[in-house]
XYZ file of C-alpha atoms in Angstrom:
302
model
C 55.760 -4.552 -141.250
C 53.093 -4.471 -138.596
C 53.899 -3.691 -134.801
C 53.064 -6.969 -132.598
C 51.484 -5.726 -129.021
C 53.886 -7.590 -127.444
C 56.113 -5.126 -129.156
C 55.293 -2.107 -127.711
C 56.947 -2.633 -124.223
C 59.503 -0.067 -125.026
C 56.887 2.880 -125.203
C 55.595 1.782 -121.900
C 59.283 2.140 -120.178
C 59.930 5.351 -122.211
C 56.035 6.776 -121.012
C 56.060 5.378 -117.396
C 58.170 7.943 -116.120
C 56.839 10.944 -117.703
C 53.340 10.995 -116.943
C 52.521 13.230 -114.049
C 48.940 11.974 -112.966
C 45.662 10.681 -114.784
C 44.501 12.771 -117.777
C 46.475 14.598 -120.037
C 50.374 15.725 -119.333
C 52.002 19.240 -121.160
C 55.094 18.268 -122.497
C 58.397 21.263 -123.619
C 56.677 20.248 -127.177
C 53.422 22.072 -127.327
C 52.275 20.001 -130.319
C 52.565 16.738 -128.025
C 50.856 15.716 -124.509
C 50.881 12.294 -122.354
C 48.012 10.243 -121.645
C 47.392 8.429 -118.273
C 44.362 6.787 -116.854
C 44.326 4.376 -113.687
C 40.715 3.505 -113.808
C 38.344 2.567 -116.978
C 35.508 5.030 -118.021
C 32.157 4.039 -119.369
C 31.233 5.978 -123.024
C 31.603 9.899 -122.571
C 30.652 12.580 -124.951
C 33.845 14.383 -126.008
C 35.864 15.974 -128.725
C 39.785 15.422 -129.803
C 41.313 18.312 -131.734
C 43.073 16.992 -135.060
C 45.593 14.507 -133.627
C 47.326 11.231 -133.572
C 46.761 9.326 -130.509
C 49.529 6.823 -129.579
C 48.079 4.277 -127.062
C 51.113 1.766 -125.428
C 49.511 0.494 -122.722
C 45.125 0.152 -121.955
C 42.956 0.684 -125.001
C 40.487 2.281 -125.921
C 36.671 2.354 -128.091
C 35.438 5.485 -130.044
C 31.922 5.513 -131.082
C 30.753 7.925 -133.868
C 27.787 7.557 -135.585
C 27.306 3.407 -135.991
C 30.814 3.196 -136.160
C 32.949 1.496 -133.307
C 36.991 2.775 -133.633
C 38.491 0.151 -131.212
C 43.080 1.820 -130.740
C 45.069 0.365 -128.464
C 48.886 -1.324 -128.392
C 49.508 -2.157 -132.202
C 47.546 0.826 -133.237
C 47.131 4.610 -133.510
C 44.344 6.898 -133.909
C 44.531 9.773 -136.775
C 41.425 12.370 -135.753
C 41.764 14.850 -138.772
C 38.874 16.932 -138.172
C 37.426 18.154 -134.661
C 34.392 15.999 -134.089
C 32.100 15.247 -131.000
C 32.444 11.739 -130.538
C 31.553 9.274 -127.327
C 34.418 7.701 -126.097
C 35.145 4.153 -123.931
C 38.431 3.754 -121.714
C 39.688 0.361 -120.635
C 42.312 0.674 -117.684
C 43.041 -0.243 -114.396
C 45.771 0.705 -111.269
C 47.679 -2.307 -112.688
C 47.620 -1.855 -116.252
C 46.933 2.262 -116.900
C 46.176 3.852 -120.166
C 49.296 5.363 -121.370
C 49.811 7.110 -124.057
C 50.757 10.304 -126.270
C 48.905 12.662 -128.203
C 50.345 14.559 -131.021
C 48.292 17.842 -132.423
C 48.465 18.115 -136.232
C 49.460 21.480 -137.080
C 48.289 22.362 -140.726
C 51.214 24.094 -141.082
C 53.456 21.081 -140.913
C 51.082 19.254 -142.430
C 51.057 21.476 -145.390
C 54.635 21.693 -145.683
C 55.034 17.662 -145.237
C 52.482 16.917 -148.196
C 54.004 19.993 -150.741
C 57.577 18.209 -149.905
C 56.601 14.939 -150.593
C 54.792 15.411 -153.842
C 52.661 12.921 -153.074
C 48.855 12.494 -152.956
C 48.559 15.620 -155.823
C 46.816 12.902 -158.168
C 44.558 11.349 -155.382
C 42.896 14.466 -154.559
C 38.769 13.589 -153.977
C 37.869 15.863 -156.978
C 35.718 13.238 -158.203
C 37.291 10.467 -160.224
C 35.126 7.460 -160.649
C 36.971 5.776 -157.813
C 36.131 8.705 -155.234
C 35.854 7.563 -151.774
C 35.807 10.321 -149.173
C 38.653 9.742 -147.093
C 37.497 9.194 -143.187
C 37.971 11.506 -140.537
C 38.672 9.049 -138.287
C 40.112 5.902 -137.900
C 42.250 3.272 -135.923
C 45.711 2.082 -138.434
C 47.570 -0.199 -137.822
C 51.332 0.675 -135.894
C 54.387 0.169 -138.671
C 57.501 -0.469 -137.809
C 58.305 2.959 -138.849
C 55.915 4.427 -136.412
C 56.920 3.135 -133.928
C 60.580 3.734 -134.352
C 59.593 7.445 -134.787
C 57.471 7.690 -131.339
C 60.548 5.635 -129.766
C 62.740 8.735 -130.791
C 60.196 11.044 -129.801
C 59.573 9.931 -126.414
C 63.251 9.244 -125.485
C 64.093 12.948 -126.627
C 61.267 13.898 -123.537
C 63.859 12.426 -121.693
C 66.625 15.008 -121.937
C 65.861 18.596 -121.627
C 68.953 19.373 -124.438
C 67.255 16.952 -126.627
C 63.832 18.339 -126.676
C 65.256 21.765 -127.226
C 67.673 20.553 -129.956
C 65.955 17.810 -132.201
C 61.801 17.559 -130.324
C 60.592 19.575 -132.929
C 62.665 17.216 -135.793
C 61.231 14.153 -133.697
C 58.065 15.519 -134.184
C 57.893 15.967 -137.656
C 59.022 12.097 -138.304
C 55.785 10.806 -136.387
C 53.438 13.116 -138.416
C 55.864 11.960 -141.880
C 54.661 8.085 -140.713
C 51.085 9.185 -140.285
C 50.942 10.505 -143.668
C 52.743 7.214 -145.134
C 50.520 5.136 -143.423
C 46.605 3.837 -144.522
C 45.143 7.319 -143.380
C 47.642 9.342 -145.850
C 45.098 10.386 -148.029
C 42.440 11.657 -144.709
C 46.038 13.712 -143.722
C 46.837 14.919 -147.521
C 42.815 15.891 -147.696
C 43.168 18.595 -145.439
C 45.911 20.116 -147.204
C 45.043 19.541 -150.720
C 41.870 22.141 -150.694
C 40.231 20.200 -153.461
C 36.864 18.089 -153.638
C 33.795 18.181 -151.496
C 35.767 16.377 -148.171
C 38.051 19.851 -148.361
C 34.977 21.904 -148.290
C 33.455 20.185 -145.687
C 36.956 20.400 -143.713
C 36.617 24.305 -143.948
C 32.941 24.505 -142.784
C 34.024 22.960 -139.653
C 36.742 24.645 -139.167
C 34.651 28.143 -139.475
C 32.073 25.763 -136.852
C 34.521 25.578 -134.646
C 36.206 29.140 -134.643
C 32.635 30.757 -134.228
C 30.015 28.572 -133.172
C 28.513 30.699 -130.714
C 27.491 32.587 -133.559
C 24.027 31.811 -135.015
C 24.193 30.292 -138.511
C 22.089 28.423 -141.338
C 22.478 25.366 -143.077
C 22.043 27.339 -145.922
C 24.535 29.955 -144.964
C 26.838 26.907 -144.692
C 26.084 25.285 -147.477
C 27.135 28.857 -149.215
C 30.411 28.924 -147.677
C 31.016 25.171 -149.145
C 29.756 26.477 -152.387
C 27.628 23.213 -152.723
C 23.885 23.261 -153.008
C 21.604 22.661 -149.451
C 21.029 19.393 -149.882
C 23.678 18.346 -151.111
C 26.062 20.012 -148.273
C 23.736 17.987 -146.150
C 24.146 15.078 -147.765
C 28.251 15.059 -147.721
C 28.157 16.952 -144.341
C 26.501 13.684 -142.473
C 28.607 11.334 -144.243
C 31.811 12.647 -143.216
C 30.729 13.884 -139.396
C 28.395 11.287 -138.846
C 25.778 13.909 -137.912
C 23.923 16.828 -139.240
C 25.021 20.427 -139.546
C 22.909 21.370 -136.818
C 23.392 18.506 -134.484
C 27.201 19.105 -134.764
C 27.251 22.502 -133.903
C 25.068 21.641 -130.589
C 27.171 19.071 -129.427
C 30.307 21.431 -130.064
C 28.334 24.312 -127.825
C 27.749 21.309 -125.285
C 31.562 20.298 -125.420
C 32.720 23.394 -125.029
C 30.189 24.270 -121.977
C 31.443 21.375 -120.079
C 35.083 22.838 -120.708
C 33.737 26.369 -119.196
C 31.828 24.609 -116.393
C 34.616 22.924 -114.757
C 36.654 26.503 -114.692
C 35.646 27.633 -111.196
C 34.837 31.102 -112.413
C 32.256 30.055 -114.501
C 28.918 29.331 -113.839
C 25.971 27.755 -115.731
C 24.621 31.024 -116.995
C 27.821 31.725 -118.411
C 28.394 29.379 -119.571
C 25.292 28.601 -121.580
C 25.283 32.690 -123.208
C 29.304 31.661 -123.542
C 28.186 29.154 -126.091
C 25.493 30.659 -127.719
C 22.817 29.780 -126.346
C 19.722 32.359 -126.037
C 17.353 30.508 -123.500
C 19.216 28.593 -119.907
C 16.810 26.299 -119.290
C 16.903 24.822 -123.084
C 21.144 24.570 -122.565
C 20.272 22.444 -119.403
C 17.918 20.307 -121.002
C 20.328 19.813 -123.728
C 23.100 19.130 -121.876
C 21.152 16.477 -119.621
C 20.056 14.639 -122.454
C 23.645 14.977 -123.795
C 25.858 13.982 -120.777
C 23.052 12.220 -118.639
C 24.197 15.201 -115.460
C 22.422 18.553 -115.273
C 24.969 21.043 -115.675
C 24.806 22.620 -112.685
C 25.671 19.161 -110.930
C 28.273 18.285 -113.083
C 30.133 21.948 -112.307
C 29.796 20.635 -108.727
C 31.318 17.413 -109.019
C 34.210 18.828 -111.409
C 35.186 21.033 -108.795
C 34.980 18.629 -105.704
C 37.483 16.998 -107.851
């Protein structure tokens, strides 16, 4: 049974008193954080590592590629792989975004899928039915869901809890995700079969090393697929070409560097892996619509 948004009150009381300002909270769990927002934000370049996003209260609009990923109450997030995506935030000092993020650790992941047994048929290895499973998308809250976030967030509650069952709590809300209509997106990265798999491992080099100077065809190598046809399944799963992935990544990850005060523009543009300044600050202009040296200010005025 589907979660009403009427429904999801209860997260709201459990999530009201935990968040410590706008942006994103730490929690004793270090696979889960709280969201908060008081004010809505126009559509803004950035990048989720693979996680479920809970929201209770505000919503919110993902954009990747020509596809429009509209979560809010009565709906979760799953974000399997680590993609640059632009990202819309409806909330206000009356209503705030709230919400919890939990990281997917493959670990758990792996062990979740082997102890289930299930998905070992489904694998994309290319039956006649193949469908590439996507690496993000909005699904619908179950009762079961929310039931296991309920438990979750009320264990935040109670120091003895956290310490005792958080970790248990945990593991029930990723068991849910992996039951629910993205199973198969969650089993995918896991399963190490098919061309989604090898794609999932390309980015996950990307993202390790991608200040490092690479090839498509180096790339293509590593997914053991042909140039073109790397390319091909590359775009339709990241909704963006090798090339333009790894410069948004760079970009990401120099706004993350910028807004540490010890870091200037520079730095942050050799950080990244770039050769030539003034082409990072074109680049990130164009990307974020601020020169970098302007957004570093405004970050730290903050």
């Amino acid at each position: 049974m589907h979660v009403t948004q009427a429904s999801t009150g209860s997260l709201i009381e459990l999530l009201a008193p935990l968040v410590e300002g706008d942006g994103y909270t730490p929690t004793r769990l270090s696979a889960v954080s709280l969201i908060a927002m008081h004010r809505p934000s126009g559509r803004t370049p950035m990048i989720y590592e693979p996680s479920l996003i809970i929201v209770a209260q505000g919503y919110k609009i993902g954009y990747l590629g020509d596809r429009e990923i509209h979560y809010g109450p009565g709906q979760y997030l799953v974000q399997t792989l680590p993609l640059p995506f632009e990202c819309e935030t409806h909330a206000s000092p009356e209503a705030p975004l709230l919400g919890v993020a939990v990281h997917l650790e493959p670990a758990l992941l792996g062990e979740l899928v082997t102890a289930s047994g299930e998905g070992i048929d489904d694998r994309d290895g290319g039956g006649k039915n193949e469908a590439s499973p996507v690496p993000m998308a909005s699904v619908s809250m179950t009762d079961g869901m929310q039931g296991a976030v309920e438990r979750l967030l009320r264990s935040l509650h109670d120091p003895a809890e956290t310490a005792a069952m958080g970790e248990a709590r945990v593991r029930d809300v990723v068991f849910e995700a992996l039951r629910g209509q993205q199973g198969p997106a969650l089993r995918a990265l896991v399963l190490h079969q098919g061309h989604y798999s090898r794609i999932v491992q390309v980015l996950s080099r990307l993202h390790a090393h991608y200040a490092e100077e690479v090839s498509v065809e180096e790339l293509a190598r590593q997914a053991n697929m042909s140039p073109s046809t790397f390319h091909q399944h590359f775009k339709e799963i990241v909704q963006a070409s090798p090339l333009q992935y790894l410069k948004r990544l760079r970009l990401l990850k120099a706004q993350q560097l910028l807004a540490q005060k010890s870091c200037n523009v520079n730095q942050a543009a050799l950080a990244v892996g770039y050769r030539s300044v003034s082409q990072f600050s074109r680049d990130y202009k164009r990307y974020f619509g601020t020169a970098p040296l302007q957004h570093r200010k405004e970050e730290h005025s903050l």
